[in-house]
mmCIF file of C-alpha atoms in Angstrom:
data_model
loop_
_atom_site.group_PDB
_atom_site.id
_atom_site.type_symbol
_atom_site.label_atom_id
_atom_site.label_comp_id
_atom_site.label_asym_id
_atom_site.label_seq_id
_atom_site.Cartn_x
_atom_site.Cartn_y
_atom_site.Cartn_z
ATOM 1 C CA UNK A 1 113.128 68.990 85.935
ATOM 2 C CA UNK A 2 111.974 68.866 89.561
ATOM 3 C CA UNK A 3 109.134 70.992 90.895
ATOM 4 C CA UNK A 4 111.597 72.939 93.080
ATOM 5 C CA UNK A 5 113.766 73.708 90.058
ATOM 6 C CA UNK A 6 110.771 74.848 88.006
ATOM 7 C CA UNK A 7 109.529 77.020 90.852
ATOM 8 C CA UNK A 8 112.966 78.572 91.409
ATOM 9 C CA UNK A 9 113.480 79.315 87.715
ATOM 10 C CA UNK A 10 110.046 80.873 87.317
ATOM 11 C CA UNK A 11 110.433 82.958 90.476
ATOM 12 C CA UNK A 12 113.812 84.232 89.277
ATOM 13 C CA UNK A 13 112.276 85.190 85.941
ATOM 14 C CA UNK A 14 109.461 87.009 87.713
ATOM 15 C CA UNK A 15 111.867 89.020 89.826
ATOM 16 C CA UNK A 16 114.498 89.785 87.203
ATOM 17 C CA UNK A 17 112.734 89.955 83.861
ATOM 18 C CA UNK A 18 109.136 90.946 84.424
ATOM 19 C CA UNK A 19 107.087 93.960 83.571
ATOM 20 C CA UNK A 20 103.634 94.748 84.707
ATOM 21 C CA UNK A 21 100.572 93.156 83.126
ATOM 22 C CA UNK A 22 97.194 94.579 84.065
ATOM 23 C CA UNK A 23 95.247 91.542 82.811
ATOM 24 C CA UNK A 24 96.446 87.943 82.569
ATOM 25 C CA UNK A 25 95.033 84.395 82.475
ATOM 26 C CA UNK A 26 94.393 82.888 85.903
ATOM 27 C CA UNK A 27 92.260 80.067 87.337
ATOM 28 C CA UNK A 28 88.691 80.899 88.365
ATOM 29 C CA UNK A 29 88.935 78.829 91.567
ATOM 30 C CA UNK A 30 88.518 81.336 94.442
ATOM 31 C CA UNK A 31 89.965 80.773 97.920
ATOM 32 C CA UNK A 32 87.655 79.253 100.535
ATOM 33 C CA UNK A 33 86.800 81.178 103.703
ATOM 34 C CA UNK A 34 89.938 81.854 105.751
ATOM 35 C CA UNK A 35 92.354 80.586 103.077
ATOM 36 C CA UNK A 36 95.031 82.674 101.371
ATOM 37 C CA UNK A 37 95.591 82.777 97.610
ATOM 38 C CA UNK A 38 98.294 84.496 95.579
ATOM 39 C CA UNK A 39 99.583 84.793 92.021
ATOM 40 C CA UNK A 40 102.437 86.535 90.184
ATOM 41 C CA UNK A 41 102.646 87.329 86.470
ATOM 42 C CA UNK A 42 104.906 89.030 83.931
ATOM 43 C CA UNK A 43 104.794 89.632 80.181
ATOM 44 C CA UNK A 44 107.601 88.106 78.135
ATOM 45 C CA UNK A 45 106.779 90.397 75.231
ATOM 46 C CA UNK A 46 104.040 92.776 74.094
ATOM 47 C CA UNK A 47 103.479 94.100 70.570
ATOM 48 C CA UNK A 48 100.862 96.214 68.782
ATOM 49 C CA UNK A 49 100.610 97.965 65.400
ATOM 50 C CA UNK A 50 100.515 101.753 65.642
ATOM 51 C CA UNK A 51 100.640 104.897 63.541
ATOM 52 C CA UNK A 52 102.069 108.279 64.515
ATOM 53 C CA UNK A 53 100.833 111.652 63.276
ATOM 54 C CA UNK A 54 103.190 114.598 63.489
ATOM 55 C CA UNK A 55 105.303 117.082 61.612
ATOM 56 C CA UNK A 56 108.748 116.721 60.075
ATOM 57 C CA UNK A 57 110.544 119.840 58.895
ATOM 58 C CA UNK A 58 107.241 121.697 58.886
ATOM 59 C CA UNK A 59 105.322 119.089 56.853
ATOM 60 C CA UNK A 60 102.560 116.838 58.201
ATOM 61 C CA UNK A 61 103.557 113.185 58.332
ATOM 62 C CA UNK A 62 101.962 109.875 59.328
ATOM 63 C CA UNK A 63 104.479 107.181 60.232
ATOM 64 C CA UNK A 64 103.786 103.483 60.849
ATOM 65 C CA UNK A 65 105.168 102.115 64.113
ATOM 66 C CA UNK A 66 105.345 99.112 66.427
ATOM 67 C CA UNK A 67 104.086 99.663 69.982
ATOM 68 C CA UNK A 68 105.695 97.808 72.883
ATOM 69 C CA UNK A 69 105.472 97.998 76.676
ATOM 70 C CA UNK A 70 107.804 100.074 78.847
ATOM 71 C CA UNK A 71 108.662 100.615 82.492
ATOM 72 C CA UNK A 72 109.306 103.459 84.964
ATOM 73 C CA UNK A 73 108.997 106.087 82.249
ATOM 74 C CA UNK A 74 112.027 104.763 80.334
ATOM 75 C CA UNK A 75 111.572 102.834 77.132
ATOM 76 C CA UNK A 76 113.110 99.415 76.807
ATOM 77 C CA UNK A 77 112.766 96.624 74.252
ATOM 78 C CA UNK A 78 113.392 93.754 76.689
ATOM 79 C CA UNK A 79 111.093 92.997 79.642
ATOM 80 C CA UNK A 80 112.004 95.150 82.660
ATOM 81 C CA UNK A 81 111.850 94.542 86.396
ATOM 82 C CA UNK A 82 108.103 95.031 86.790
ATOM 83 C CA UNK A 83 105.993 92.127 88.045
ATOM 84 C CA UNK A 84 102.285 92.134 88.835
ATOM 85 C CA UNK A 85 100.391 89.932 91.270
ATOM 86 C CA UNK A 86 97.689 89.604 93.894
ATOM 87 C CA UNK A 87 97.241 88.340 97.446
ATOM 88 C CA UNK A 88 93.706 87.558 98.662
ATOM 89 C CA UNK A 89 91.870 85.871 101.520
ATOM 90 C CA UNK A 90 88.587 83.990 101.278
ATOM 91 C CA UNK A 91 85.763 85.704 103.151
ATOM 92 C CA UNK A 92 83.015 83.132 102.592
ATOM 93 C CA UNK A 93 80.114 82.961 100.201
ATOM 94 C CA UNK A 94 82.485 82.031 97.379
ATOM 95 C CA UNK A 95 84.222 85.418 97.559
ATOM 96 C CA UNK A 96 87.759 86.621 98.291
ATOM 97 C CA UNK A 97 89.166 90.095 98.989
ATOM 98 C CA UNK A 98 92.754 91.191 98.587
ATOM 99 C CA UNK A 99 95.359 93.576 97.300
ATOM 100 C CA UNK A 100 97.092 94.012 93.957
ATOM 101 C CA UNK A 101 100.845 93.696 94.439
ATOM 102 C CA UNK A 102 103.295 95.556 92.229
ATOM 103 C CA UNK A 103 106.181 97.997 92.643
ATOM 104 C CA UNK A 104 104.173 100.582 90.687
ATOM 105 C CA UNK A 105 100.516 99.778 91.385
ATOM 106 C CA UNK A 106 98.573 100.006 94.653
ATOM 107 C CA UNK A 107 95.042 98.623 94.687
ATOM 108 C CA UNK A 108 92.321 96.247 95.892
ATOM 109 C CA UNK A 109 90.354 93.467 94.231
ATOM 110 C CA UNK A 110 87.216 91.443 94.973
ATOM 111 C CA UNK A 111 86.491 88.079 93.307
ATOM 112 C CA UNK A 112 83.426 85.862 93.666
ATOM 113 C CA UNK A 113 83.057 82.372 92.250
ATOM 114 C CA UNK A 114 79.631 81.925 90.686
ATOM 115 C CA UNK A 115 80.143 78.426 89.208
ATOM 116 C CA UNK A 116 82.299 75.647 90.676
ATOM 117 C CA UNK A 117 82.682 72.215 89.128
ATOM 118 C CA UNK A 118 83.889 70.974 85.762
ATOM 119 C CA UNK A 119 83.903 74.593 84.626
ATOM 120 C CA UNK A 120 84.807 77.261 87.207
ATOM 121 C CA UNK A 121 83.537 80.809 86.680
ATOM 122 C CA UNK A 122 84.478 83.849 88.793
ATOM 123 C CA UNK A 123 83.599 87.540 88.579
ATOM 124 C CA UNK A 124 86.205 90.129 89.557
ATOM 125 C CA UNK A 125 86.483 93.887 90.008
ATOM 126 C CA UNK A 126 89.606 95.843 90.961
ATOM 127 C CA UNK A 127 90.689 99.428 91.441
ATOM 128 C CA UNK A 128 94.158 100.886 91.851
ATOM 129 C CA UNK A 129 96.333 103.977 91.716
ATOM 130 C CA UNK A 130 99.446 104.261 89.576
ATOM 131 C CA UNK A 131 101.530 106.719 91.596
ATOM 132 C CA UNK A 132 104.742 107.073 89.609
ATOM 133 C CA UNK A 133 106.073 108.711 86.445
ATOM 134 C CA UNK A 134 103.783 109.980 83.700
ATOM 135 C CA UNK A 135 101.363 107.063 84.189
ATOM 136 C CA UNK A 136 100.092 108.409 87.523
ATOM 137 C CA UNK A 137 96.331 108.222 87.975
ATOM 138 C CA UNK A 138 93.424 105.894 88.818
ATOM 139 C CA UNK A 139 93.017 102.554 87.063
ATOM 140 C CA UNK A 140 90.269 99.917 87.200
ATOM 141 C CA UNK A 141 89.349 96.585 85.652
ATOM 142 C CA UNK A 142 86.320 94.257 85.797
ATOM 143 C CA UNK A 143 85.574 90.958 84.156
ATOM 144 C CA UNK A 144 85.076 87.237 84.302
ATOM 145 C CA UNK A 145 87.546 84.335 84.623
ATOM 146 C CA UNK A 146 86.788 80.826 83.368
ATOM 147 C CA UNK A 147 88.896 77.722 83.897
ATOM 148 C CA UNK A 148 88.797 73.938 83.671
ATOM 149 C CA UNK A 149 91.057 72.133 86.143
ATOM 150 C CA UNK A 150 92.518 68.692 85.451
ATOM 151 C CA UNK A 151 94.973 66.492 87.272
ATOM 152 C CA UNK A 152 97.975 67.838 85.347
ATOM 153 C CA UNK A 153 96.723 70.844 83.318
ATOM 154 C CA UNK A 154 94.390 73.785 83.925
ATOM 155 C CA UNK A 155 92.900 75.668 80.949
ATOM 156 C CA UNK A 156 92.066 79.354 81.471
ATOM 157 C CA UNK A 157 90.325 82.158 79.628
ATOM 158 C CA UNK A 158 88.299 85.267 80.441
ATOM 159 C CA UNK A 159 86.961 88.621 79.326
ATOM 160 C CA UNK A 160 87.900 91.959 80.929
ATOM 161 C CA UNK A 161 87.332 95.649 80.509
ATOM 162 C CA UNK A 162 89.880 98.148 81.840
ATOM 163 C CA UNK A 163 90.250 101.917 82.157
ATOM 164 C CA UNK A 164 93.285 103.936 83.132
ATOM 165 C CA UNK A 165 96.749 105.218 82.140
ATOM 166 C CA UNK A 166 98.686 103.238 79.557
ATOM 167 C CA UNK A 167 102.234 103.835 78.339
ATOM 168 C CA UNK A 168 103.754 102.768 75.023
ATOM 169 C CA UNK A 169 107.196 102.817 73.473
ATOM 170 C CA UNK A 170 106.764 103.399 69.736
ATOM 171 C CA UNK A 171 109.314 102.172 67.208
ATOM 172 C CA UNK A 172 108.691 103.933 63.850
ATOM 173 C CA UNK A 173 108.996 101.810 60.700
ATOM 174 C CA UNK A 174 108.967 102.734 56.996
ATOM 175 C CA UNK A 175 110.072 106.233 57.938
ATOM 176 C CA UNK A 176 110.303 109.118 55.436
ATOM 177 C CA UNK A 177 113.693 110.527 54.363
ATOM 178 C CA UNK A 178 115.281 112.672 57.067
ATOM 179 C CA UNK A 179 113.331 111.057 59.910
ATOM 180 C CA UNK A 180 116.226 109.116 61.457
ATOM 181 C CA UNK A 181 119.064 111.137 62.918
ATOM 182 C CA UNK A 182 122.287 109.099 62.793
ATOM 183 C CA UNK A 183 124.149 111.533 65.024
ATOM 184 C CA UNK A 184 121.591 111.683 67.832
ATOM 185 C CA UNK A 185 123.610 110.917 71.027
ATOM 186 C CA UNK A 186 120.555 109.260 72.591
ATOM 187 C CA UNK A 187 120.585 106.506 69.988
ATOM 188 C CA UNK A 188 123.149 103.726 70.192
ATOM 189 C CA UNK A 189 125.006 102.592 67.075
ATOM 190 C CA UNK A 190 122.678 100.446 65.036
ATOM 191 C CA UNK A 191 119.620 101.390 67.083
ATOM 192 C CA UNK A 192 116.403 102.785 65.726
ATOM 193 C CA UNK A 193 114.373 105.866 66.483
ATOM 194 C CA UNK A 194 111.534 105.807 69.018
ATOM 195 C CA UNK A 195 109.438 107.800 71.432
ATOM 196 C CA UNK A 196 107.215 107.335 74.475
ATOM 197 C CA UNK A 197 103.468 107.980 74.491
ATOM 198 C CA UNK A 198 101.203 107.940 77.536
ATOM 199 C CA UNK A 199 97.427 108.221 77.440
ATOM 200 C CA UNK A 200 94.296 107.146 79.321
ATOM 201 C CA UNK A 201 92.639 104.193 77.600
ATOM 202 C CA UNK A 202 89.429 102.189 77.842
ATOM 203 C CA UNK A 203 90.082 98.697 76.557
ATOM 204 C CA UNK A 204 88.788 95.146 76.353
ATOM 205 C CA UNK A 205 91.048 92.117 76.788
ATOM 206 C CA UNK A 206 90.783 88.355 76.361
ATOM 207 C CA UNK A 207 93.357 86.271 78.293
ATOM 208 C CA UNK A 208 94.018 82.702 77.165
ATOM 209 C CA UNK A 209 96.318 80.375 79.066
ATOM 210 C CA UNK A 210 97.387 76.975 80.244
ATOM 211 C CA UNK A 211 98.689 76.037 83.688
ATOM 212 C CA UNK A 212 100.819 73.019 84.578
ATOM 213 C CA UNK A 213 100.162 71.489 87.991
ATOM 214 C CA UNK A 214 103.312 71.350 90.158
ATOM 215 C CA UNK A 215 104.014 68.917 92.954
ATOM 216 C CA UNK A 216 105.045 71.678 95.345
ATOM 217 C CA UNK A 217 103.934 72.731 98.797
ATOM 218 C CA UNK A 218 103.570 76.423 97.894
ATOM 219 C CA UNK A 219 103.100 76.743 94.115
ATOM 220 C CA UNK A 220 100.112 75.061 92.469
ATOM 221 C CA UNK A 221 100.504 76.123 88.833
ATOM 222 C CA UNK A 222 103.102 77.385 86.386
ATOM 223 C CA UNK A 223 101.174 79.295 83.711
ATOM 224 C CA UNK A 224 101.820 80.449 80.172
ATOM 225 C CA UNK A 225 99.336 82.733 78.475
ATOM 226 C CA UNK A 226 98.453 85.053 75.627
ATOM 227 C CA UNK A 227 96.508 88.271 76.229
ATOM 228 C CA UNK A 228 94.757 89.930 73.282
ATOM 229 C CA UNK A 229 93.900 93.542 74.133
ATOM 230 C CA UNK A 230 92.045 96.127 72.062
ATOM 231 C CA UNK A 231 91.704 99.835 72.983
ATOM 232 C CA UNK A 232 88.167 101.114 72.561
ATOM 233 C CA UNK A 233 88.838 104.762 73.436
ATOM 234 C CA UNK A 234 91.799 106.947 74.389
ATOM 235 C CA UNK A 235 92.367 110.572 75.298
ATOM 236 C CA UNK A 236 95.067 112.785 73.793
ATOM 237 C CA UNK A 237 98.513 111.256 74.160
ATOM 238 C CA UNK A 238 101.382 112.892 76.034
ATOM 239 C CA UNK A 239 104.641 112.381 74.151
ATOM 240 C CA UNK A 240 108.248 112.295 75.221
ATOM 241 C CA UNK A 241 111.013 113.542 72.959
ATOM 242 C CA UNK A 242 111.553 111.517 69.817
ATOM 243 C CA UNK A 243 114.903 109.788 70.397
ATOM 244 C CA UNK A 244 116.903 109.236 67.239
ATOM 245 C CA UNK A 245 114.494 111.318 65.168
ATOM 246 C CA UNK A 246 115.353 114.388 63.152
ATOM 247 C CA UNK A 247 112.995 117.247 64.013
ATOM 248 C CA UNK A 248 109.895 115.041 64.211
ATOM 249 C CA UNK A 249 107.168 116.363 66.506
ATOM 250 C CA UNK A 250 104.394 113.847 67.319
ATOM 251 C CA UNK A 251 100.827 115.142 67.700
ATOM 252 C CA UNK A 252 98.690 111.968 67.831
ATOM 253 C CA UNK A 253 98.997 108.181 67.928
ATOM 254 C CA UNK A 254 96.674 105.325 67.047
ATOM 255 C CA UNK A 255 97.449 101.961 68.698
ATOM 256 C CA UNK A 256 95.810 98.793 67.444
ATOM 257 C CA UNK A 257 95.162 95.398 69.003
ATOM 258 C CA UNK A 258 98.097 94.203 71.088
ATOM 259 C CA UNK A 259 99.235 90.680 71.909
ATOM 260 C CA UNK A 260 101.195 89.901 75.073
ATOM 261 C CA UNK A 261 102.835 86.645 76.110
ATOM 262 C CA UNK A 262 102.762 86.072 79.883
ATOM 263 C CA UNK A 263 104.431 83.775 82.402
ATOM 264 C CA UNK A 264 103.007 83.230 85.871
ATOM 265 C CA UNK A 265 102.910 81.365 89.166
ATOM 266 C CA UNK A 266 99.730 80.536 91.102
ATOM 267 C CA UNK A 267 99.998 79.635 94.772
ATOM 268 C CA UNK A 268 98.089 77.037 96.738
#
């Protein structure tokens, strides 16, 4: 497949099938003074174990669940139209300043390269505002990127901490009798029950990825990555109505370590 075909296919996927990732693998090579740098990323899937506390017909219940990502306040199982990226300019001294680009995130980021050579190392800090739906509020991340660049492949990893609103769509499993409501009009035939939970989280994440060098004038790398994310703290969750559930009222949720698969483009 030609570089143009790869670039076109990846760009189409980013625009049509992406949802927002707050942390993703990226090269630690920072733009030189006066140069522009950009990247775009999307998760192909995101999953986490979870448990829901609540009441069913007046009795306390704890229900196991699977947590997935969601978009614009509406739960979906497939990736939605929600990409995440950055555009920065080198300002000298090994540093670059720029903006975070997303339909639902407005923010700024600073990155400085502290090691350049066989192993590149960059420090980054970013802040943003999530202005829409029940995720509205401030969000921030800080961490380190590490990468090793070769002629055909770039290896990437890092370590980040993040704080801010996080939304989950929770699919209950191993439910007690009477939990599922087969006549709920909000549930399609054959579908399962689920509900939305939004809360402020402090988390730590480790991105791991590989980038393939493209022979293209505008795109330098096509990346594929895995992001392992663990919440360290969370405030009380705000729940939507339980769709496809019979009289279940959620009161608390515990979300475990999540794993996300990401696809990305890195510009020259």
